[in-house]
CSV table of C-alpha atoms in Angstrom, one decimal:
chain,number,residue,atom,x,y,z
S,8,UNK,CA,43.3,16.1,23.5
S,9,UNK,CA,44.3,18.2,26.2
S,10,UNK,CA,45.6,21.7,25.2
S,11,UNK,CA,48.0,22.4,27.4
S,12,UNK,CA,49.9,25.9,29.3
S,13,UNK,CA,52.6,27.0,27.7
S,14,UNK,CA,54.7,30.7,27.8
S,15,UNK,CA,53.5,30.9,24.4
S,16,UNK,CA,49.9,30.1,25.1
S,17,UNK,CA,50.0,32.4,28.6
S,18,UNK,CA,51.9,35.4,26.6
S,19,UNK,CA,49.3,35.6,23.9
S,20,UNK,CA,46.4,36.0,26.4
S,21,UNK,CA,48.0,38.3,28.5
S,22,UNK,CA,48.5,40.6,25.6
S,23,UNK,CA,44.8,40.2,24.4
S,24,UNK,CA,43.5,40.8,28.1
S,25,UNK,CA,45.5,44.1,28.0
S,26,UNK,CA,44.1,45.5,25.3
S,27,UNK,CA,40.2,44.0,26.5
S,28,UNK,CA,41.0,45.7,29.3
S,29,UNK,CA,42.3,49.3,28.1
S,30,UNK,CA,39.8,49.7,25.3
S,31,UNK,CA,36.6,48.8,24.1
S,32,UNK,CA,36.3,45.9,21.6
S,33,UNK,CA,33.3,45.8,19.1
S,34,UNK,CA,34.5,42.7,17.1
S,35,UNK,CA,37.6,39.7,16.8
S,36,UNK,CA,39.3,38.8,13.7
S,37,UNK,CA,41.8,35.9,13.7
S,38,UNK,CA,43.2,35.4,11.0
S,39,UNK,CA,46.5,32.5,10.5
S,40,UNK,CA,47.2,30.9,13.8
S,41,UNK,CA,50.3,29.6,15.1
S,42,UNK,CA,50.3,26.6,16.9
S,43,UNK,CA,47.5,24.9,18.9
S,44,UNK,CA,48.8,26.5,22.3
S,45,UNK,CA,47.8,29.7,20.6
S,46,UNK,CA,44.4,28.6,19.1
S,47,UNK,CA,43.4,27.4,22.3
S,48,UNK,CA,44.7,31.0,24.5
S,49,UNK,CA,42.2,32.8,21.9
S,50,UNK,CA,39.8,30.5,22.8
S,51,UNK,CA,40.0,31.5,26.4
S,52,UNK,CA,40.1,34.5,26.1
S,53,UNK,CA,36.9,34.9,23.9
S,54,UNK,CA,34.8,32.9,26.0
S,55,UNK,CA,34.9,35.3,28.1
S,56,UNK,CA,33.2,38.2,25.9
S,57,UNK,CA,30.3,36.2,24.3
S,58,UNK,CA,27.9,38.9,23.0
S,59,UNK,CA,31.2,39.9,20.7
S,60,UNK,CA,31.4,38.8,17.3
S,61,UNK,CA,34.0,36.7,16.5
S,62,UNK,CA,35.1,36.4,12.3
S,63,UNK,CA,37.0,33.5,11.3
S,64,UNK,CA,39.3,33.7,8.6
S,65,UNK,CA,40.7,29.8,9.0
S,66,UNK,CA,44.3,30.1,7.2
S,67,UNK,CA,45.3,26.7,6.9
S,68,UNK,CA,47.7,27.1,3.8
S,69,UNK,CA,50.1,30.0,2.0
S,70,UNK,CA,48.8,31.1,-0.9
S,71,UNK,CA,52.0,28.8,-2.6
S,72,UNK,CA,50.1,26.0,-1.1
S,73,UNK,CA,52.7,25.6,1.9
S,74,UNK,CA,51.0,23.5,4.8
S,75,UNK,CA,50.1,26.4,8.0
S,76,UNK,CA,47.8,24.6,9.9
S,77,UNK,CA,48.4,20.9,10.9
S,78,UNK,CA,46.0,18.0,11.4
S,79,UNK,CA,46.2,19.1,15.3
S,80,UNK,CA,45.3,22.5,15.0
S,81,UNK,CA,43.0,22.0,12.8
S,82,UNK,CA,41.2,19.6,15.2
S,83,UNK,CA,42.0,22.6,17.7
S,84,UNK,CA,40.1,25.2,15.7
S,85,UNK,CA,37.4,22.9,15.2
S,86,UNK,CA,36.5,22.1,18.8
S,87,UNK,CA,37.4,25.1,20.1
S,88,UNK,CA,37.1,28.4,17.5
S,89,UNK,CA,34.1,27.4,15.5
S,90,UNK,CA,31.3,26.6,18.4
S,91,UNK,CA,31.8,30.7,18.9
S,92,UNK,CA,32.4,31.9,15.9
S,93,UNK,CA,30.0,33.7,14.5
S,94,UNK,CA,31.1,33.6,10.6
S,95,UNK,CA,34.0,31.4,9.4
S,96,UNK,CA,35.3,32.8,6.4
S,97,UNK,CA,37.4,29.5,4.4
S,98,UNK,CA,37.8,29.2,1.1
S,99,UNK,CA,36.8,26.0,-0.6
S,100,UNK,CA,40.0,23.9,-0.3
S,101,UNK,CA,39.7,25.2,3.6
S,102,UNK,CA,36.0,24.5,3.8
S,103,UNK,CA,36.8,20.8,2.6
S,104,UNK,CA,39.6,20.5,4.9
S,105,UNK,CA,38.2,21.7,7.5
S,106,UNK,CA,34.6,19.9,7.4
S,107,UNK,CA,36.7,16.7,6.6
S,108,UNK,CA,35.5,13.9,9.6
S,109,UNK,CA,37.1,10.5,10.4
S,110,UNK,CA,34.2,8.7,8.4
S,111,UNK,CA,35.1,10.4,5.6
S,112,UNK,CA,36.1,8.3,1.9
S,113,UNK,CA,39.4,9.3,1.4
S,114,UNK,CA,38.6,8.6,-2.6
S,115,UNK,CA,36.5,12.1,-2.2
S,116,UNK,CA,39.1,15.1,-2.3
S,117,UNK,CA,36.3,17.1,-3.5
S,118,UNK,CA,32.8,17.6,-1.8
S,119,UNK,CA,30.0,19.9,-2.6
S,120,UNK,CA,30.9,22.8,-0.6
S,121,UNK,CA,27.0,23.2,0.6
S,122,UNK,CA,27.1,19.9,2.1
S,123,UNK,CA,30.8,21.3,3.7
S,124,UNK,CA,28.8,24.2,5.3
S,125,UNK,CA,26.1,22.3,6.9
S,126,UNK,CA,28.5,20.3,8.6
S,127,UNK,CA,30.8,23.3,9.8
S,128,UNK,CA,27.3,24.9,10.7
S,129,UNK,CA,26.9,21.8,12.5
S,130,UNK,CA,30.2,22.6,15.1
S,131,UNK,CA,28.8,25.8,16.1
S,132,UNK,CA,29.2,28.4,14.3
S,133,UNK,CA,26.6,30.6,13.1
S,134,UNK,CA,27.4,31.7,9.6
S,135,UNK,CA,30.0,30.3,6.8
S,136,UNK,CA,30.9,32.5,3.8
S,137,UNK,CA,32.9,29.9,1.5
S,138,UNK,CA,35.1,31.8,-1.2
S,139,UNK,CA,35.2,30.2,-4.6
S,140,UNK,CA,38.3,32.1,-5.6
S,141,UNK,CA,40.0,28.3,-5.0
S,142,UNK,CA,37.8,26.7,-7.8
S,143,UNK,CA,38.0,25.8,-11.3
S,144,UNK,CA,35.6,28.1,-12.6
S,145,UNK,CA,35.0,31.1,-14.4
S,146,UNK,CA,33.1,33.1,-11.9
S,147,UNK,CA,34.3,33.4,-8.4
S,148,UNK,CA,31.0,32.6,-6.3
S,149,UNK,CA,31.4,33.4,-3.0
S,150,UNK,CA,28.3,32.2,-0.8
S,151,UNK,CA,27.2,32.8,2.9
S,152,UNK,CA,25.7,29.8,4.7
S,153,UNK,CA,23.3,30.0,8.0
S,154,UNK,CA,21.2,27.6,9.6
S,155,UNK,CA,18.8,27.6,6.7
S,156,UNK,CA,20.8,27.1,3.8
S,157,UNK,CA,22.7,30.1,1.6
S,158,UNK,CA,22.2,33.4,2.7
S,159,UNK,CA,23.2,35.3,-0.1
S,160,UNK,CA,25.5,34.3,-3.3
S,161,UNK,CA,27.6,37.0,-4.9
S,162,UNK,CA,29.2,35.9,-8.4
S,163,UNK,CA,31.8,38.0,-10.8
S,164,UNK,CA,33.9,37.2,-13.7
S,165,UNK,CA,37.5,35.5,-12.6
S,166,UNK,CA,40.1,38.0,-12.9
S,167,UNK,CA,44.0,36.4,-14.9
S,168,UNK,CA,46.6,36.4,-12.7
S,169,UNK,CA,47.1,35.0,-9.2
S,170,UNK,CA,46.3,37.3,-6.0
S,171,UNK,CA,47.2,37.4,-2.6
S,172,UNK,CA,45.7,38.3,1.0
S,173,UNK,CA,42.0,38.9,-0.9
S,174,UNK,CA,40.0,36.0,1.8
S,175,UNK,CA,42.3,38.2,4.9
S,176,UNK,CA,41.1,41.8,3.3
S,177,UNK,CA,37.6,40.2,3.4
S,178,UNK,CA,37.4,39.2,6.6
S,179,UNK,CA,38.7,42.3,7.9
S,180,UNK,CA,36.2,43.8,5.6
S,181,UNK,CA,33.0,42.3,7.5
S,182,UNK,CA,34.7,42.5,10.8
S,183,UNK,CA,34.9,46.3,10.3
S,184,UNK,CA,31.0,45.9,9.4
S,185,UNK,CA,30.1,44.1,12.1
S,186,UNK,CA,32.0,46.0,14.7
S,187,UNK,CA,30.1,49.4,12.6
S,188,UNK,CA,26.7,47.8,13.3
S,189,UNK,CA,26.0,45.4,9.9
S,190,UNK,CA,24.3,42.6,10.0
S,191,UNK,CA,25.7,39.3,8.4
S,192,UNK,CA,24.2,39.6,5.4
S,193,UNK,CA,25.4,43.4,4.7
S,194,UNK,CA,28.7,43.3,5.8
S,195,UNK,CA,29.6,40.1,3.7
């Protein structure tokens, strides 16, 4: 589809270019994403600084389950935030919804979440760090994905009780690594 100019879309890249322009920038984080007017500004505006890492925190639903990200923008971040992202950091119901394709068996709500990272590898990005804070378990296993398979796996006991803003804290986390001079690996 064709993303098309809008106040909104023009307003949220002449605020970012502002700020590009006054100040250094050693690293982006986007986090929950408006509309697809707005995915597709960022885009723009991050093409042109390449050699800056960009951290992906997809946020496609509220933590009560409520719907933030519709089929079009997630066809938006697809095409047009992962090819430069350089870690996306979804958790597992993200990572399935978000490496979901048209050829897909509806019947299969649940895919193995490595076979989710090689295909959202597969868009572009570099690195995938799907949370396991989403799944029926009783460790939350949170594993890092590049080009070769897992990375790193980092497993603890499930803590009772329901949490909020804990996949946004971590991917501010290893954006504030990255932009400090971390590699992938040590700042997830």
């Amino acid at each position: 589809p064709e993303w098309e100019d809008s106040a909104i879309k023009n307003g949220v890249a002449d605020q970012a270019r502002a700020v590009l322009e006054d100040m250094p920038v050693n690293v982006f984080k986007i986090g929950m994403l408006g509309s697809v007017e707005i995915i597709a500004s960022i885009a723009e505006v991050i093409s042109d600084y390449p050699n800056i890492p960009l951290v992906l925190d997809p946020v496609l639903a509220s933590g009560r389950g409520d719907e933030l990200a519709n089929d079009e923008m997630v066809m938006a971040m697809r095409e047009l935030l992962l090819p430069q992202a350089t870690i996306i950091t979804p958790n597992s119901l993200e990572a399935r919804r978000l490496a979901q394709d048209d050829d897909d068996d509806d019947d299969d709500d649940n895919p193995d979440l490595s076979q989710c990272a090689g295909r959202l590898l597969s868009l572009g990005c570099e690195y995938v760090l799907i949370t396991g804070t989403h799944e029926n378990t009783s460790q939350v296993i949170n594993s890092l994905y590049g080009s070769a398979g897992v990375v790193r796996s980092d497993k603890w006991q499930r803590l009772t009780g329901s949490y909020h803003g804990s996949g946004c804290t971590l991917a501010s986390a290893i954006a504030a690594g990255l932009a400090n001079g971390l590699s992938i690996a040590e700042g997830v």
